[in-house]
mmCIF file of C-alpha atoms in Angstrom:
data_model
loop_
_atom_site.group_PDB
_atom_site.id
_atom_site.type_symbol
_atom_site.label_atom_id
_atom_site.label_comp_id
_atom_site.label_asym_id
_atom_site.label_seq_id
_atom_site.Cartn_x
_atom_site.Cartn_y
_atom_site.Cartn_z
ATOM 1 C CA UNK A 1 -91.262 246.937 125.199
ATOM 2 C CA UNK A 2 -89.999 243.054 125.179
ATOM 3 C CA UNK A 3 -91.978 240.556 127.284
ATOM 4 C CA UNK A 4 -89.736 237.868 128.097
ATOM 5 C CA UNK A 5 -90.796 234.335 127.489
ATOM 6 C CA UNK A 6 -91.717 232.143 130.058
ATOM 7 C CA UNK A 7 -89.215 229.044 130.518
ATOM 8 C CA UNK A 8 -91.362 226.367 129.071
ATOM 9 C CA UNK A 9 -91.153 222.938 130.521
ATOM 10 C CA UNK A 10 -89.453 220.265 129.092
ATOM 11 C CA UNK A 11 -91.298 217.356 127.215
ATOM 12 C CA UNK A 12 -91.730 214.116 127.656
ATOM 13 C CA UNK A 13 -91.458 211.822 124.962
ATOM 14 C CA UNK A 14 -95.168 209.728 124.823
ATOM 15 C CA UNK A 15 -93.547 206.382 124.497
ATOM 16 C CA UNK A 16 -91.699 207.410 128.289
ATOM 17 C CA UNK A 17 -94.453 208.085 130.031
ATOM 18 C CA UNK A 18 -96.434 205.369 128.441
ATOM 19 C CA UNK A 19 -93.694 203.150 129.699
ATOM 20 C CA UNK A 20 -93.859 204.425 132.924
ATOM 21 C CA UNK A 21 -97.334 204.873 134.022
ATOM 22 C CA UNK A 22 -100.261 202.114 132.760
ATOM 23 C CA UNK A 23 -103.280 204.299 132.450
ATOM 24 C CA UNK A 24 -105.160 201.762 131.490
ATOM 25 C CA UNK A 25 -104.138 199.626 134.721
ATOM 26 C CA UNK A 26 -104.795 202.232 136.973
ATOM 27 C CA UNK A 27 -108.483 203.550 135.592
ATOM 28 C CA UNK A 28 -109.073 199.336 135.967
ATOM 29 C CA UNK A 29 -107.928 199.530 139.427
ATOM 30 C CA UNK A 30 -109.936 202.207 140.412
ATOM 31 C CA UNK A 31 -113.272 200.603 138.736
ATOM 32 C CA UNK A 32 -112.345 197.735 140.236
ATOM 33 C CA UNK A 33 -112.473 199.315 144.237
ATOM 34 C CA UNK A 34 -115.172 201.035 143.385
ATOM 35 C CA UNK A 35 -117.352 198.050 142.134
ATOM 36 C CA UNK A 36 -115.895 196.221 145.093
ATOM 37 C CA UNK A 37 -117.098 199.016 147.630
ATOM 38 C CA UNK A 38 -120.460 199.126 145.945
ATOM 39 C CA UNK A 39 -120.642 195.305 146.460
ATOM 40 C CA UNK A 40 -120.028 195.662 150.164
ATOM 41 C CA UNK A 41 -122.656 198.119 150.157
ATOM 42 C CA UNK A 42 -125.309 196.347 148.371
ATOM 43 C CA UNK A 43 -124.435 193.121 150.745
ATOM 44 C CA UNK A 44 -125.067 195.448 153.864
ATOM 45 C CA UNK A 45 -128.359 196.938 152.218
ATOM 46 C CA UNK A 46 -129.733 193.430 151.733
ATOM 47 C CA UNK A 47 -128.077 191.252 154.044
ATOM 48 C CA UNK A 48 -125.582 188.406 153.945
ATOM 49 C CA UNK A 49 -127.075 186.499 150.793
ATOM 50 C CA UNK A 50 -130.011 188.429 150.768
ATOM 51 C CA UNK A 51 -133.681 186.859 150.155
ATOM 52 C CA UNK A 52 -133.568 183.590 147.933
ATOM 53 C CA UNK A 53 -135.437 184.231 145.097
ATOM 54 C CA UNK A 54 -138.609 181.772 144.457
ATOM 55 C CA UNK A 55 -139.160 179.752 141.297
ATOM 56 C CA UNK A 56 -141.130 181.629 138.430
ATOM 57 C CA UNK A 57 -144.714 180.026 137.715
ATOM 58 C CA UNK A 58 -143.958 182.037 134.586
ATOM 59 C CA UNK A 59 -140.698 183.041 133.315
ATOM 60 C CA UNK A 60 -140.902 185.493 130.771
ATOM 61 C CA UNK A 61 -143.612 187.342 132.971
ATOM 62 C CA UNK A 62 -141.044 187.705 135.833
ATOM 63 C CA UNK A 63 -138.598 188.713 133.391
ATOM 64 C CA UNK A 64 -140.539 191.731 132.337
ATOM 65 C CA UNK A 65 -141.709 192.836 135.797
ATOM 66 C CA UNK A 66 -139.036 192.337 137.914
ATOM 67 C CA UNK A 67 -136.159 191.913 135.053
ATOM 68 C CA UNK A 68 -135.066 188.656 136.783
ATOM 69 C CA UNK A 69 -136.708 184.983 136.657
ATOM 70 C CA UNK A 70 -135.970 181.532 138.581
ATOM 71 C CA UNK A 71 -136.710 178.169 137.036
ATOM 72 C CA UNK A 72 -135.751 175.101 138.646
ATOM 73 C CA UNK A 73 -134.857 172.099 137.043
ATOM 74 C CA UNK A 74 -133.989 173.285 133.727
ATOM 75 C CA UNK A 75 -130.902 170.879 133.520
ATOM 76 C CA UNK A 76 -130.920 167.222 135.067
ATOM 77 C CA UNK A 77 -128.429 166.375 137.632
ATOM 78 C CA UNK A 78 -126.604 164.428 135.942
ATOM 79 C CA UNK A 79 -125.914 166.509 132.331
ATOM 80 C CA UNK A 80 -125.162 169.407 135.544
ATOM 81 C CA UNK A 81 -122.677 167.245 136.795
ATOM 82 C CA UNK A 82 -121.128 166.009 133.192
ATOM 83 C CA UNK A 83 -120.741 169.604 132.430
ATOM 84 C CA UNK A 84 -119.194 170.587 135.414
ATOM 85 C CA UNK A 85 -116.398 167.836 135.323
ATOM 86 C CA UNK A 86 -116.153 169.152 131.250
ATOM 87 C CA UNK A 87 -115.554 172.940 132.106
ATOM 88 C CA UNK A 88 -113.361 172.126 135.546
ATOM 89 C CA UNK A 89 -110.695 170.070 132.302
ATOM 90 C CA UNK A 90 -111.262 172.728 129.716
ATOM 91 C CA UNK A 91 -110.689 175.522 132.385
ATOM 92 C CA UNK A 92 -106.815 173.815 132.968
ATOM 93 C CA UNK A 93 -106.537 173.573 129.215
ATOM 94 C CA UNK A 94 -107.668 177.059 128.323
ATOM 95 C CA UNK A 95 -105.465 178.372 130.854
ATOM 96 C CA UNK A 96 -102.594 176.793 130.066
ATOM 97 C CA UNK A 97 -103.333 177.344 126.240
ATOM 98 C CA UNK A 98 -103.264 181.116 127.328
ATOM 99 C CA UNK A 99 -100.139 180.731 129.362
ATOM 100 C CA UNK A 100 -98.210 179.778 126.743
ATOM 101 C CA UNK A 101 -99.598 182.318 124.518
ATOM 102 C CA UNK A 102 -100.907 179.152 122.158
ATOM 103 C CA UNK A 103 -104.506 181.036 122.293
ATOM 104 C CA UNK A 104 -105.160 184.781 122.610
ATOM 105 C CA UNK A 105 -106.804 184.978 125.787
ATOM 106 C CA UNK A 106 -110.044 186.754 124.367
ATOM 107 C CA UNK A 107 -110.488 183.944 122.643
ATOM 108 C CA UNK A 108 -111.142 181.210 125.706
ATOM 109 C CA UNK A 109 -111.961 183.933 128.141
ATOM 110 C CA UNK A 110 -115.291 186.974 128.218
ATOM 111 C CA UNK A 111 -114.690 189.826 129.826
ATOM 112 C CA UNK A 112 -116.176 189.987 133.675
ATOM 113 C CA UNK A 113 -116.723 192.629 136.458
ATOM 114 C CA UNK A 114 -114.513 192.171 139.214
ATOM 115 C CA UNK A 115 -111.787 190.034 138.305
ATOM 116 C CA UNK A 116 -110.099 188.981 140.731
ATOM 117 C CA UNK A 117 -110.704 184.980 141.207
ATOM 118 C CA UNK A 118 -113.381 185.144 138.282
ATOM 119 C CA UNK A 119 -113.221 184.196 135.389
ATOM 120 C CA UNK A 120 -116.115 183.317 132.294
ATOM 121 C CA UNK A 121 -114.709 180.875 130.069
ATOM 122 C CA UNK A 122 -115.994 180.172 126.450
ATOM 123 C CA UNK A 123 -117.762 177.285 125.781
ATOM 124 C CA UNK A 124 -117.507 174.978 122.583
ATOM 125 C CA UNK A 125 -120.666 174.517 121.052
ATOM 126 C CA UNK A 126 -119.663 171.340 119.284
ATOM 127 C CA UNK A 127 -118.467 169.627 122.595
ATOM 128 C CA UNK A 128 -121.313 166.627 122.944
ATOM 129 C CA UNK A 129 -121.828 167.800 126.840
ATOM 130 C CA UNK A 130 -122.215 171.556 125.814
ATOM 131 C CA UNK A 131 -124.455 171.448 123.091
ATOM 132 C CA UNK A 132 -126.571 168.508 125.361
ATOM 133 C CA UNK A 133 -126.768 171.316 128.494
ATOM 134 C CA UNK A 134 -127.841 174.100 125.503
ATOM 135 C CA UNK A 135 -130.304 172.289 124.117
ATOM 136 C CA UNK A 136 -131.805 170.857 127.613
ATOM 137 C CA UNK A 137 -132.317 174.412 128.400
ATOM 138 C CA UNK A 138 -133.266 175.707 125.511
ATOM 139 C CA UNK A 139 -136.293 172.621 125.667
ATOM 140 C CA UNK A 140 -137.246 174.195 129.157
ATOM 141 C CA UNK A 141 -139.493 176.573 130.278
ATOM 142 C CA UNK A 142 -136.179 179.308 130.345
ATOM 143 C CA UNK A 143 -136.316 178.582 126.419
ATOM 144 C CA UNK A 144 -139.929 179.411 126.277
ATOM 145 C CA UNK A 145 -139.344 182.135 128.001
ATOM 146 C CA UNK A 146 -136.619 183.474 125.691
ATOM 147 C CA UNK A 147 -138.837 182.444 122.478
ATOM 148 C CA UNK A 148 -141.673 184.547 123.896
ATOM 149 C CA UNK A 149 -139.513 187.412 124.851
ATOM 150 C CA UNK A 150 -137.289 187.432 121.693
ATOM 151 C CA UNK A 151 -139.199 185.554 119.284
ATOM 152 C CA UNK A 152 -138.689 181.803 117.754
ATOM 153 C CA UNK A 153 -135.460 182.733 115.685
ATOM 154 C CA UNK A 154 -133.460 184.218 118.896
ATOM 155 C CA UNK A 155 -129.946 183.650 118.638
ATOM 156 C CA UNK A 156 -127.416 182.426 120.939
ATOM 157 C CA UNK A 157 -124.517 184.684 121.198
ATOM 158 C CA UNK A 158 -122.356 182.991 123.916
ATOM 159 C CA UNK A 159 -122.478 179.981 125.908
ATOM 160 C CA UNK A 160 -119.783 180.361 128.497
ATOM 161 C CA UNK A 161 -119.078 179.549 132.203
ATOM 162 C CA UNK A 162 -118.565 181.999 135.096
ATOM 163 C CA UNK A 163 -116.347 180.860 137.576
ATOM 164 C CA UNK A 164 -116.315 182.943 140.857
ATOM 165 C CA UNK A 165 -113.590 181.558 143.113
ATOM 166 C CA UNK A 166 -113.742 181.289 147.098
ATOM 167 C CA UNK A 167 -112.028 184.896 148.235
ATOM 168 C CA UNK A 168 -113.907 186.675 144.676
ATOM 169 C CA UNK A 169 -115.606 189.739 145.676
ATOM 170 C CA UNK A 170 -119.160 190.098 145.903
ATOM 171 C CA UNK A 171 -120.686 190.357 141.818
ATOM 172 C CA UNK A 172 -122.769 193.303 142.031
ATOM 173 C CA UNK A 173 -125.958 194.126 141.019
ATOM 174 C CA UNK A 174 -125.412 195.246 137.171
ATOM 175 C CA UNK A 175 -127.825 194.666 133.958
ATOM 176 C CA UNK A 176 -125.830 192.409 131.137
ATOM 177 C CA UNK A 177 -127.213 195.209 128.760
ATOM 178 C CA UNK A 178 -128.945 198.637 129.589
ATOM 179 C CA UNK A 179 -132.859 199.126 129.007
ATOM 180 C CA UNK A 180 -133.211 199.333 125.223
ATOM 181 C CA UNK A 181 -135.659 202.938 125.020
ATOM 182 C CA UNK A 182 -138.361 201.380 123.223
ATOM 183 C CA UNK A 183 -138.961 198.604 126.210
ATOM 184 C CA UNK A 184 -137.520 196.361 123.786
ATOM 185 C CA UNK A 185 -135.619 193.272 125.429
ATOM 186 C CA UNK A 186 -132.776 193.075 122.982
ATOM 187 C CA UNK A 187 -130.781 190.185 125.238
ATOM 188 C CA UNK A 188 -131.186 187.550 128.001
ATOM 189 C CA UNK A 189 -128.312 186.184 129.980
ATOM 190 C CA UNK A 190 -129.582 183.310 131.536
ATOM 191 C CA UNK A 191 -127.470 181.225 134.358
ATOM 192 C CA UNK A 192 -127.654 177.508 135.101
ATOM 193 C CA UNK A 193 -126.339 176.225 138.215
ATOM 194 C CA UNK A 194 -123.444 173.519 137.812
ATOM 195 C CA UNK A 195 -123.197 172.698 141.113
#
């Protein structure tokens, strides 16, 4: 006996489908609520703000018990300020450098949680106020910190800004990089307030 053949569907071509449906977009869009729900949770787990953290008699100790540190006074007031005035110009410029498509925007811009009104711009290492704020805290007890975590020849991989905008959602808790297995503290993202 003959089994008939079931009617098959017709195909769409890949390039239609890609043109109608952004995968990519909507798997962002989704991370992005969900990060964004998780943030509201975290902020009603801990409170608006939550506790401030205290200043670190010793740095790289609080780093490895509590994976987080505070040291105040790593950069003077005034190279804060300097700096601050230097990223608010090169934030314009990179902008409109990307804007224009002059610049691929991976090159002036890192990629951040969350990205609605945030933004982590590049820095220039050979920019005078820059490399002053990099060295400053490098000279600090966060740079002693690093060298005893990492060792004297640790290298700087980025030196960028993080911009979170009034009307950003709440960052997150996250780690920059996961635990390595071994204990090992393969990186340290360390933050300087500007303002």
């Amino acid at each position: 006996p003959t089994v008939p053949l079931a009617r098959r569907r017709p195909t769409v071509p890949l390039t239609r489908l890609q043109s109608t449906v952004d995968v990519s977009a909507l798997l962002y869009e989704e991370r992005e609520r969900g990060l964004e729900k998780r943030g509201e949770f975290e902020e009603a787990l801990m409170g608006e703000g939550g506790a401030a953290l205290e200043a670190s008699a010793d740095a790289a100790a609080s780093l490895v018990e509590n994976g987080v540190a505070r040291v105040d006074g790593a950069l003077e007031p005034a190279a804060a300020a300097a700096l601050k005035t230097f990223v608010g110009d090169e934030l314009e410029r990179a902008e409109r450098d990307v804007a224009r498509a002059d610049v691929p925007a991976e090159h002036r811009f890192a990629e951040v949680l969350l990205k609605a009104n945030r933004r982590d711009l590049l820095l220039p290492l050979d920019d005078d106020r820059v490399l002053a704020a990099a060295r400053a805290v490098a000279a600090s007890p966060v740079g002693d910190a690093v060298r005893s975590l990492l060792g004297p020849t640790a290298t700087l991989y980025e030196c960028s800004c993080l911009i979170s905008d009034h009307g950003s959602p709440r960052q997150v808790l996250h780690p920059d990089t996961p635990q390595h297995a071994s204990g090992a503290t393969p990186l340290v993202t360390c933050f300087t307030a500007l303002q």
